[in-house]
Amino acid sequence: MASQEEKQAQPFTDIFDEDEAEKSFLLSKPTCFIVLGKPGSGKKTLARKLAQIWKCIFIEALEVIQTNIHEETEYGLKCQDLLFKGQSISEELVTEMILKKIESPEVAHFGYVLSGFPSLSEEYMTVSQQIQKIKNLKLKPDFLINIKCSDYDLCQRISGQRQHPDSGQVYQRNQWDPDVIEKHKKEKDQHEEENEEEDEEQEEEETAEDPLMMSEFLHQLVQRPEDILENAEERVGMYKDIMLHPLEDLMAEQDCQYLIELDGNQEPDELIVVSKLCTNLNKAYVTSDRNYIYCYCCFNKQDELLRVLSSYKLIAPRYRWRRSRWGQACPVALKEGDIILGNPDLAVSFLGKMYVLSTPEALKKFMLNPRPYLLPPMPLPPCKVLVFGPPFSGRTTICNLIAHKYKGKV
């Protein structure tokens, strides 16, 4: 009763523990998505935009291959070697790269949007085995997004795609066919609303300025073999025969409030809006506070750094960035057992507090996943002990005993 009376006597007291809230966030699981759908339904486009909105890591076979080659990882060097020899990259190698990416530090912090897995190819694993891999992931998907589209509409859309050989860009029929473009404009003119007039004018200007609309570019567009109508129908048929039933079982096991089904005939931007609204309703704790705000400035004093960074970007009106309990010490160096003052040029703000890193490598580690450096018992300043004395006085023995007792290093 006394505690209730005290709370009533102090109605404006903040009953939330900031440290506990921060710890709870750092221990929370990042939001993860899987985008499913028939071949050519727009899974990759939706997944890429979803990753941009929610600041997740976009994971897809081609994206993972290109990243590994660019970063010259062990997998990337294997891929390069195979490509130089004119060989295709095996399904086993691609699957290993995808699973490795899901286990990476940045995904452990930001979460992922997975597209194209499970795949139709059963060269390495069957569809059921791929789905089992998904179920056994340490970071299991929170949301399943299924793009639904009729076979006829999907095959017509795929067969209408054309590719520009120089840029590799793929264009839909309504982007390159003059008859369809003109018909689309007339329909929009008939049904446009007053508040959409300005947007329509901007779209018309962009279409007019697009060099692809010029006649000299139209004849360069080619149809890829996989976009031929017969091949598209065959791929959709394979999907229904091989993958549809296992995926339906997976979706049946998913909590219905975390299963989002979208109309594949809508524009990708509309799909994004729908999925974002659904995610907001179902997962209110997801926030963009995981973003970093960097301040690359040349100040020697932390007070000046605080002054500049505190007004850089505010979370809310009258809210200011604050010093962290790490002060000027580098949290990455503390985790590794050293006390090193950070470099003001490598300052970063996270969850409303400032952290100053000591080296570009430490900054990179912190940016990929700051959680290991912020969770208790961090910050834990290392204790350094010097033992000295005359020869044969037992210095080594005492050092070993102290190190064993306090889990230190001699």
Short mmCIF file of C-alpha atoms in Angstrom, two decimals:
data_model
loop_
_atom_site.label_atom_id
_atom_site.label_comp_id
_atom_site.label_asym_id
_atom_site.label_seq_id
_atom_site.Cartn_x
_atom_site.Cartn_y
_atom_site.Cartn_z
CA MET A 1 0.00 0.00 0.00
CA ALA A 2 2.82 2.33 0.82
CA SER A 3 4.31 1.93 -2.63
CA GLN A 4 0.96 2.71 -4.28
CA GLU A 5 0.57 5.84 -2.16
CA GLU A 6 4.08 6.95 -3.11
CA LYS A 7 3.27 6.48 -6.79
CA GLN A 8 0.07 8.48 -6.39
CA ALA A 9 1.97 11.20 -4.56
CA GLN A 10 4.45 11.46 -7.45
CA PRO A 11 2.28 11.15 -10.58
CA PHE A 12 4.92 12.62 -12.88
CA THR A 13 7.72 10.26 -11.88
CA ASP A 14 9.14 8.20 -14.72
CA ILE A 15 8.54 4.60 -13.68
CA PHE A 16 10.51 3.19 -16.63
CA ASP A 17 14.13 2.22 -16.19
CA GLU A 18 16.09 3.52 -19.18
CA ASP A 19 18.90 1.02 -18.72
CA GLU A 20 16.46 -1.87 -18.54
CA ALA A 21 14.66 -0.63 -21.65
CA GLU A 22 17.93 -0.37 -23.58
CA LYS A 23 19.02 -3.81 -22.40
CA SER A 24 15.65 -5.25 -23.40
CA PHE A 25 16.04 -3.79 -26.90
CA LEU A 26 19.59 -5.07 -27.30
CA LEU A 27 18.47 -8.55 -26.28
CA SER A 28 15.45 -8.48 -28.58
CA LYS A 29 15.36 -10.43 -31.81
CA PRO A 30 15.51 -8.35 -35.01
CA THR A 31 12.52 -8.58 -37.31
CA CYS A 32 12.98 -11.01 -40.20
CA PHE A 33 10.91 -11.48 -43.35
CA ILE A 34 10.58 -14.12 -46.07
CA VAL A 35 8.93 -13.16 -49.37
CA LEU A 36 7.25 -16.05 -51.20
CA GLY A 37 5.45 -16.29 -54.53
CA LYS A 38 5.43 -17.77 -58.00
CA PRO A 39 8.38 -17.20 -60.36
CA GLY A 40 8.25 -13.67 -61.75
CA SER A 41 5.64 -12.44 -59.25
CA GLY A 42 7.92 -9.64 -58.03
CA LYS A 43 9.42 -11.23 -54.92
CA LYS A 44 12.86 -9.69 -55.46
CA THR A 45 11.50 -6.20 -56.14
CA LEU A 46 9.30 -6.25 -53.05
CA ALA A 47 12.03 -7.76 -50.86
CA ARG A 48 14.58 -5.13 -51.91
CA LYS A 49 12.21 -2.23 -51.18
CA LEU A 50 11.08 -3.81 -47.93
CA ALA A 51 14.71 -4.10 -46.83
CA GLN A 52 15.27 -0.43 -47.63
CA ILE A 53 12.23 0.67 -45.60
CA TRP A 54 12.88 -1.50 -42.55
CA LYS A 55 16.68 -1.20 -42.68
CA CYS A 56 17.04 -4.97 -42.92
CA ILE A 57 19.66 -6.94 -44.85
CA PHE A 58 18.42 -8.02 -48.28
CA ILE A 59 19.38 -11.66 -48.92
CA GLU A 60 18.94 -13.20 -52.35
CA ALA A 61 21.07 -15.61 -54.38
CA LEU A 62 22.42 -13.15 -56.96
CA GLU A 63 22.89 -10.41 -54.34
CA VAL A 64 24.86 -12.77 -52.09
CA ILE A 65 27.07 -13.95 -54.96
CA GLN A 66 27.88 -10.40 -56.05
CA THR A 67 28.62 -9.32 -52.47
CA ASN A 68 31.02 -12.21 -51.87
CA ILE A 69 32.82 -11.59 -55.17
CA HIS A 70 33.10 -7.87 -54.43
CA GLU A 71 34.45 -8.48 -50.91
CA GLU A 72 36.76 -11.24 -52.18
CA THR A 73 35.70 -13.70 -49.51
CA GLU A 74 36.54 -17.39 -49.64
CA TYR A 75 33.17 -18.06 -51.26
CA GLY A 76 33.66 -15.14 -53.63
CA LEU A 77 37.02 -16.45 -54.83
CA LYS A 78 35.43 -19.87 -55.48
CA CYS A 79 32.66 -18.21 -57.49
CA GLN A 80 35.17 -16.19 -59.50
CA ASP A 81 37.20 -19.30 -60.27
CA LEU A 82 34.11 -21.15 -61.50
CA LEU A 83 32.96 -18.22 -63.63
CA PHE A 84 36.41 -17.76 -65.18
CA LYS A 85 36.31 -21.42 -66.19
CA GLY A 86 32.90 -20.93 -67.78
CA GLN A 87 31.17 -23.11 -65.19
CA SER A 88 28.00 -22.38 -63.28
CA ILE A 89 27.96 -21.81 -59.54
CA SER A 90 26.61 -24.91 -57.81
CA GLU A 91 23.40 -24.83 -55.82
CA GLU A 92 25.29 -26.14 -52.81
CA LEU A 93 27.69 -23.17 -52.84
CA VAL A 94 24.84 -20.67 -53.23
CA THR A 95 22.93 -22.23 -50.32
CA GLU A 96 26.03 -22.13 -48.10
CA MET A 97 26.51 -18.42 -48.89
CA ILE A 98 22.87 -17.63 -48.09
CA LEU A 99 22.97 -19.48 -44.75
CA LYS A 100 26.34 -17.87 -43.90
CA LYS A 101 24.87 -14.45 -44.59
CA ILE A 102 21.90 -15.15 -42.32
CA GLU A 103 24.37 -15.99 -39.52
CA SER A 104 26.45 -12.81 -40.05
CA PRO A 105 26.78 -10.11 -37.33
CA GLU A 106 24.93 -7.44 -39.31
CA VAL A 107 21.92 -9.72 -39.80
CA ALA A 108 21.93 -10.54 -36.08
CA HIS A 109 21.41 -6.81 -35.48
CA PHE A 110 19.33 -5.57 -38.41
CA GLY A 111 17.41 -8.71 -39.39
CA TYR A 112 16.88 -9.89 -42.96
CA VAL A 113 14.49 -10.00 -45.89
CA LEU A 114 14.95 -13.33 -47.67
CA SER A 115 13.84 -13.86 -51.26
CA GLY A 116 14.25 -16.79 -53.65
CA PHE A 117 14.73 -19.38 -50.91
CA PRO A 118 13.51 -22.07 -50.97
CA SER A 119 14.28 -22.35 -54.67
CA LEU A 120 12.80 -24.51 -57.40
CA SER A 121 16.14 -26.16 -58.03
CA GLU A 122 16.48 -29.41 -56.11
CA GLU A 123 20.04 -30.05 -57.26
CA TYR A 124 21.43 -29.83 -53.71
CA MET A 125 18.40 -30.05 -51.40
CA THR A 126 14.76 -30.84 -51.95
CA VAL A 127 12.16 -28.15 -51.30
CA SER A 128 11.15 -29.90 -48.06
CA GLN A 129 14.78 -29.92 -46.89
CA GLN A 130 15.13 -26.21 -47.71
CA ILE A 131 11.99 -25.41 -45.73
CA GLN A 132 13.37 -27.45 -42.83
CA LYS A 133 16.53 -25.33 -42.97
CA ILE A 134 14.35 -22.24 -42.62
CA LYS A 135 12.56 -23.72 -39.61
CA ASN A 136 15.92 -24.55 -37.96
CA LEU A 137 17.41 -21.06 -38.41
CA LYS A 138 18.63 -19.34 -35.27
CA LEU A 139 16.91 -16.18 -36.53
CA LYS A 140 13.58 -17.60 -37.64
CA PRO A 141 11.39 -15.46 -39.92
CA ASP A 142 8.79 -13.40 -38.10
CA PHE A 143 6.69 -12.61 -41.17
CA LEU A 144 5.83 -14.64 -44.25
CA ILE A 145 4.77 -12.44 -47.16
CA ASN A 146 3.06 -14.36 -49.96
CA ILE A 147 2.51 -12.62 -53.30
CA LYS A 148 -0.54 -14.11 -55.01
CA CYS A 149 -1.16 -13.81 -58.73
CA SER A 150 -3.19 -15.85 -61.22
CA ASP A 151 -1.27 -18.03 -63.67
CA TYR A 152 -2.64 -16.21 -66.71
CA ASP A 153 -1.86 -12.70 -65.45
CA LEU A 154 1.61 -13.76 -64.33
CA CYS A 155 2.54 -15.46 -67.62
CA GLN A 156 1.28 -12.49 -69.61
CA ARG A 157 3.36 -10.14 -67.50
CA ILE A 158 6.51 -12.28 -67.82
CA SER A 159 6.12 -12.69 -71.57
CA GLY A 160 5.83 -8.91 -71.90
CA GLN A 161 9.21 -8.25 -70.27
CA ARG A 162 12.10 -6.96 -72.35
CA GLN A 163 15.73 -6.41 -71.42
CA HIS A 164 18.15 -3.71 -72.51
CA PRO A 165 21.39 -5.58 -73.36
CA ASP A 166 23.74 -2.74 -72.45
CA SER A 167 22.37 -1.91 -68.99
CA GLY A 168 20.75 -5.27 -68.19
CA GLN A 169 17.65 -3.40 -67.01
CA VAL A 170 14.36 -5.30 -67.40
CA TYR A 171 11.30 -3.34 -68.51
CA GLN A 172 7.63 -4.29 -68.31
CA ARG A 173 5.31 -3.96 -71.30
CA ASN A 174 3.77 -0.77 -69.95
CA GLN A 175 7.26 0.78 -69.94
CA TRP A 176 8.28 0.03 -73.52
CA ASP A 177 5.17 -0.66 -75.64
CA PRO A 178 3.95 2.71 -77.08
CA ASP A 179 0.38 1.41 -77.57
CA VAL A 180 0.09 0.24 -73.96
CA ILE A 181 1.64 3.48 -72.67
CA GLU A 182 -0.82 5.60 -74.64
CA LYS A 183 -3.77 3.48 -73.52
CA HIS A 184 -2.62 3.70 -69.92
CA LYS A 185 -2.40 7.51 -70.12
CA LYS A 186 -5.93 7.80 -71.49
CA GLU A 187 -7.35 5.60 -68.74
CA LYS A 188 -5.59 7.62 -66.04
CA ASP A 189 -6.83 10.88 -67.56
CA GLN A 190 -10.41 9.62 -67.36
CA HIS A 191 -10.24 8.45 -63.74
CA GLU A 192 -7.70 10.79 -62.16
CA GLU A 193 -8.65 12.72 -59.05
CA GLU A 194 -7.94 16.33 -58.28
CA ASN A 195 -5.23 15.60 -55.73
CA GLU A 196 -3.38 13.37 -58.22
CA GLU A 197 -3.10 15.89 -61.05
CA GLU A 198 0.34 17.16 -60.02
CA ASP A 199 1.69 13.63 -59.60
CA GLU A 200 0.37 12.73 -63.04
CA GLU A 201 2.15 15.70 -64.61
CA GLN A 202 5.42 14.67 -62.97
CA GLU A 203 5.04 11.10 -64.22
CA GLU A 204 4.40 12.35 -67.75
CA GLU A 205 7.51 14.51 -67.62
CA GLU A 206 9.63 11.61 -66.38
CA THR A 207 8.27 9.37 -69.13
CA ALA A 208 9.03 11.97 -71.74
CA GLU A 209 12.57 12.40 -70.48
CA ASP A 210 13.24 8.65 -70.32
CA PRO A 211 15.69 7.85 -73.17
CA LEU A 212 14.13 4.40 -73.43
CA MET A 213 11.00 6.00 -74.90
CA MET A 214 13.07 7.29 -77.79
CA SER A 215 12.81 5.26 -80.96
CA GLU A 216 16.56 4.55 -81.19
CA PHE A 217 16.41 2.62 -77.91
CA LEU A 218 13.24 0.62 -78.54
CA HIS A 219 14.79 -1.63 -81.19
CA GLN A 220 17.59 -2.61 -78.79
CA LEU A 221 15.27 -4.35 -76.35
CA VAL A 222 15.39 -8.15 -76.47
CA GLN A 223 13.29 -10.93 -74.97
CA ARG A 224 15.12 -13.32 -72.70
CA PRO A 225 14.58 -17.08 -73.19
CA GLU A 226 12.99 -17.44 -69.76
CA ASP A 227 10.45 -14.73 -70.65
CA ILE A 228 9.03 -16.60 -73.64
CA LEU A 229 5.42 -17.51 -72.89
CA GLU A 230 5.91 -21.28 -73.14
CA ASN A 231 8.92 -21.20 -70.80
CA ALA A 232 7.08 -18.97 -68.33
CA GLU A 233 4.12 -21.37 -68.27
CA GLU A 234 6.52 -24.28 -67.69
CA ARG A 235 8.19 -22.53 -64.72
CA VAL A 236 4.83 -21.70 -63.13
CA GLY A 237 3.74 -25.33 -63.63
CA MET A 238 6.93 -26.58 -61.94
CA TYR A 239 6.29 -24.26 -59.03
CA LYS A 240 2.77 -25.63 -58.54
CA ASP A 241 3.96 -29.25 -58.81
CA ILE A 242 7.10 -29.03 -56.65
CA MET A 243 6.87 -26.09 -54.25
CA LEU A 244 3.28 -25.02 -53.75
CA HIS A 245 2.14 -27.73 -51.31
CA PRO A 246 5.24 -27.58 -49.01
CA LEU A 247 4.91 -23.78 -48.86
CA GLU A 248 1.20 -24.04 -48.08
CA ASP A 249 2.08 -26.33 -45.15
CA LEU A 250 4.68 -23.79 -43.98
CA MET A 251 2.16 -20.95 -44.17
CA ALA A 252 -0.46 -23.06 -42.39
CA GLU A 253 1.92 -23.43 -39.43
CA GLN A 254 2.52 -19.67 -39.28
CA ASP A 255 0.48 -17.51 -36.91
CA CYS A 256 -2.16 -15.89 -39.13
CA GLN A 257 -1.40 -12.38 -37.84
CA TYR A 258 2.18 -12.74 -39.11
CA LEU A 259 1.18 -14.10 -42.53
CA ILE A 260 0.67 -11.32 -45.09
CA GLU A 261 -0.84 -12.14 -48.48
CA LEU A 262 -0.60 -9.49 -51.19
CA ASP A 263 -2.11 -9.04 -54.63
CA GLY A 264 0.66 -9.48 -57.20
CA ASN A 265 -1.23 -7.41 -59.78
CA GLN A 266 -0.66 -4.24 -57.76
CA GLU A 267 2.30 -1.97 -58.30
CA PRO A 268 5.36 -2.70 -56.08
CA ASP A 269 4.95 0.65 -54.28
CA GLU A 270 1.37 -0.27 -53.35
CA LEU A 271 2.55 -3.65 -52.12
CA ILE A 272 5.10 -1.91 -49.92
CA VAL A 273 2.43 0.33 -48.38
CA VAL A 274 0.18 -2.62 -47.59
CA SER A 275 2.99 -4.70 -46.10
CA LYS A 276 4.26 -1.75 -44.07
CA LEU A 277 0.82 -1.09 -42.60
CA CYS A 278 0.37 -4.74 -41.73
CA THR A 279 3.79 -4.85 -40.12
CA ASN A 280 3.04 -1.72 -38.10
CA LEU A 281 -0.14 -3.27 -36.77
CA ASN A 282 1.38 -6.62 -35.90
CA LYS A 283 4.85 -5.67 -34.75
CA ALA A 284 4.60 -2.31 -33.03
CA TYR A 285 7.97 -2.61 -31.33
CA VAL A 286 9.85 -2.52 -34.63
CA THR A 287 11.54 0.84 -34.89
CA SER A 288 14.06 2.64 -37.01
CA ASP A 289 16.03 3.60 -33.89
CA ARG A 290 18.50 0.91 -34.91
CA ASN A 291 19.79 3.36 -37.49
CA TYR A 292 23.08 5.02 -36.83
CA ILE A 293 23.65 8.74 -37.13
CA TYR A 294 27.24 9.50 -37.93
CA CYS A 295 29.15 12.68 -37.21
CA TYR A 296 32.49 12.91 -38.99
CA CYS A 297 33.85 16.09 -37.50
CA CYS A 298 37.26 17.36 -36.54
CA PHE A 299 37.05 18.30 -32.88
CA ASN A 300 39.51 17.44 -30.17
CA LYS A 301 37.25 18.01 -27.17
CA GLN A 302 34.27 15.85 -26.34
CA ASP A 303 32.28 18.90 -25.26
CA GLU A 304 32.54 20.33 -28.75
CA LEU A 305 31.69 16.94 -30.21
CA LEU A 306 28.61 16.78 -27.97
CA ARG A 307 27.56 20.28 -28.97
CA VAL A 308 27.75 19.54 -32.69
CA LEU A 309 26.26 16.05 -32.58
CA SER A 310 23.47 16.97 -30.17
CA SER A 311 21.92 19.27 -32.77
CA TYR A 312 22.64 17.04 -35.78
CA LYS A 313 19.40 15.07 -35.88
CA LEU A 314 16.87 14.97 -33.10
CA ILE A 315 14.71 11.98 -32.22
CA ALA A 316 11.93 14.29 -31.05
CA PRO A 317 11.50 18.03 -30.35
CA ARG A 318 13.58 19.23 -27.39
CA TYR A 319 15.37 15.86 -27.29
CA ARG A 320 19.15 15.88 -27.40
CA TRP A 321 21.76 13.21 -27.94
CA ARG A 322 23.58 12.34 -24.72
CA ARG A 323 26.92 10.94 -23.64
CA SER A 324 27.02 7.23 -23.09
CA ARG A 325 28.50 5.69 -19.95
CA TRP A 326 31.50 4.77 -22.10
CA GLY A 327 32.50 8.44 -22.31
CA GLN A 328 35.38 8.85 -24.76
CA ALA A 329 36.51 5.23 -24.37
CA CYS A 330 36.09 2.99 -27.41
CA PRO A 331 33.51 0.25 -26.57
CA VAL A 332 35.07 -2.20 -29.05
CA ALA A 333 38.51 -1.79 -27.47
CA LEU A 334 36.99 -2.25 -23.98
CA LYS A 335 35.43 -5.51 -25.10
CA GLU A 336 38.87 -6.65 -26.30
CA GLY A 337 40.47 -5.73 -22.97
CA ASP A 338 42.05 -2.34 -23.73
CA ILE A 339 41.25 1.20 -22.63
CA ILE A 340 41.66 3.34 -25.75
CA LEU A 341 40.20 6.81 -26.17
CA GLY A 342 38.10 7.15 -29.29
CA ASN A 343 38.76 9.37 -32.26
CA PRO A 344 36.21 12.22 -32.59
CA ASP A 345 36.31 11.72 -36.37
CA LEU A 346 34.81 8.25 -35.78
CA ALA A 347 31.82 9.29 -33.67
CA VAL A 348 28.48 7.51 -33.98
CA SER A 349 25.15 7.96 -32.22
CA PHE A 350 22.98 4.95 -31.45
CA LEU A 351 19.73 4.81 -29.43
CA GLY A 352 20.15 8.45 -28.46
CA LYS A 353 23.67 8.14 -27.07
CA MET A 354 27.09 8.90 -28.48
CA TYR A 355 29.93 6.43 -28.89
CA VAL A 356 33.42 7.32 -30.04
CA LEU A 357 35.36 4.56 -31.79
CA SER A 358 39.13 4.35 -31.91
CA THR A 359 39.84 2.94 -35.39
CA PRO A 360 37.98 2.47 -38.69
CA GLU A 361 38.04 -1.29 -38.03
CA ALA A 362 36.38 -0.77 -34.63
CA LEU A 363 33.80 1.52 -36.25
CA LYS A 364 33.02 -1.13 -38.85
CA LYS A 365 32.55 -3.82 -36.18
CA PHE A 366 30.30 -1.51 -34.15
CA MET A 367 28.22 -0.60 -37.19
CA LEU A 368 27.68 -4.24 -38.18
CA ASN A 369 26.39 -5.23 -34.75
CA PRO A 370 26.77 -3.01 -31.64
CA ARG A 371 24.96 -5.41 -29.31
CA PRO A 372 27.97 -7.43 -28.07
CA TYR A 373 29.75 -4.20 -27.09
CA LEU A 374 26.80 -2.68 -25.20
CA LEU A 375 25.20 -5.58 -23.35
CA PRO A 376 26.20 -6.18 -19.70
CA PRO A 377 28.76 -6.63 -18.26
CA MET A 378 29.95 -3.94 -20.66
CA PRO A 379 31.35 -1.41 -20.10
CA LEU A 380 33.89 -3.41 -18.16
CA PRO A 381 37.20 -1.52 -17.82
CA PRO A 382 40.08 -4.01 -17.79
CA CYS A 383 42.16 -4.30 -14.64
CA LYS A 384 45.93 -4.44 -15.27
CA VAL A 385 48.27 -5.68 -12.52
CA LEU A 386 52.06 -5.49 -12.50
CA VAL A 387 53.87 -8.05 -10.32
CA PHE A 388 57.54 -7.42 -9.69
CA GLY A 389 60.20 -8.69 -7.31
CA PRO A 390 63.66 -10.25 -7.16
CA PRO A 391 64.51 -13.39 -9.17
CA PHE A 392 62.95 -16.67 -7.93
CA SER A 393 60.54 -14.78 -5.64
CA GLY A 394 57.45 -16.43 -7.18
CA ARG A 395 56.35 -13.73 -9.61
CA THR A 396 55.22 -16.23 -12.28
CA THR A 397 53.28 -18.30 -9.77
CA ILE A 398 51.45 -15.30 -8.36
CA CYS A 399 50.69 -14.01 -11.87
CA ASN A 400 49.16 -17.35 -12.86
CA LEU A 401 47.11 -17.53 -9.67
CA ILE A 402 45.76 -13.99 -10.12
CA ALA A 403 44.96 -14.65 -13.79
CA HIS A 404 43.14 -17.87 -12.91
CA LYS A 405 41.19 -16.25 -10.11
CA TYR A 406 40.05 -13.21 -12.10
CA LYS A 407 40.00 -14.81 -15.57
CA GLY A 408 42.79 -12.62 -16.81
CA LYS A 409 45.68 -13.06 -19.19
CA VAL A 410 49.35 -13.23 -18.17
#
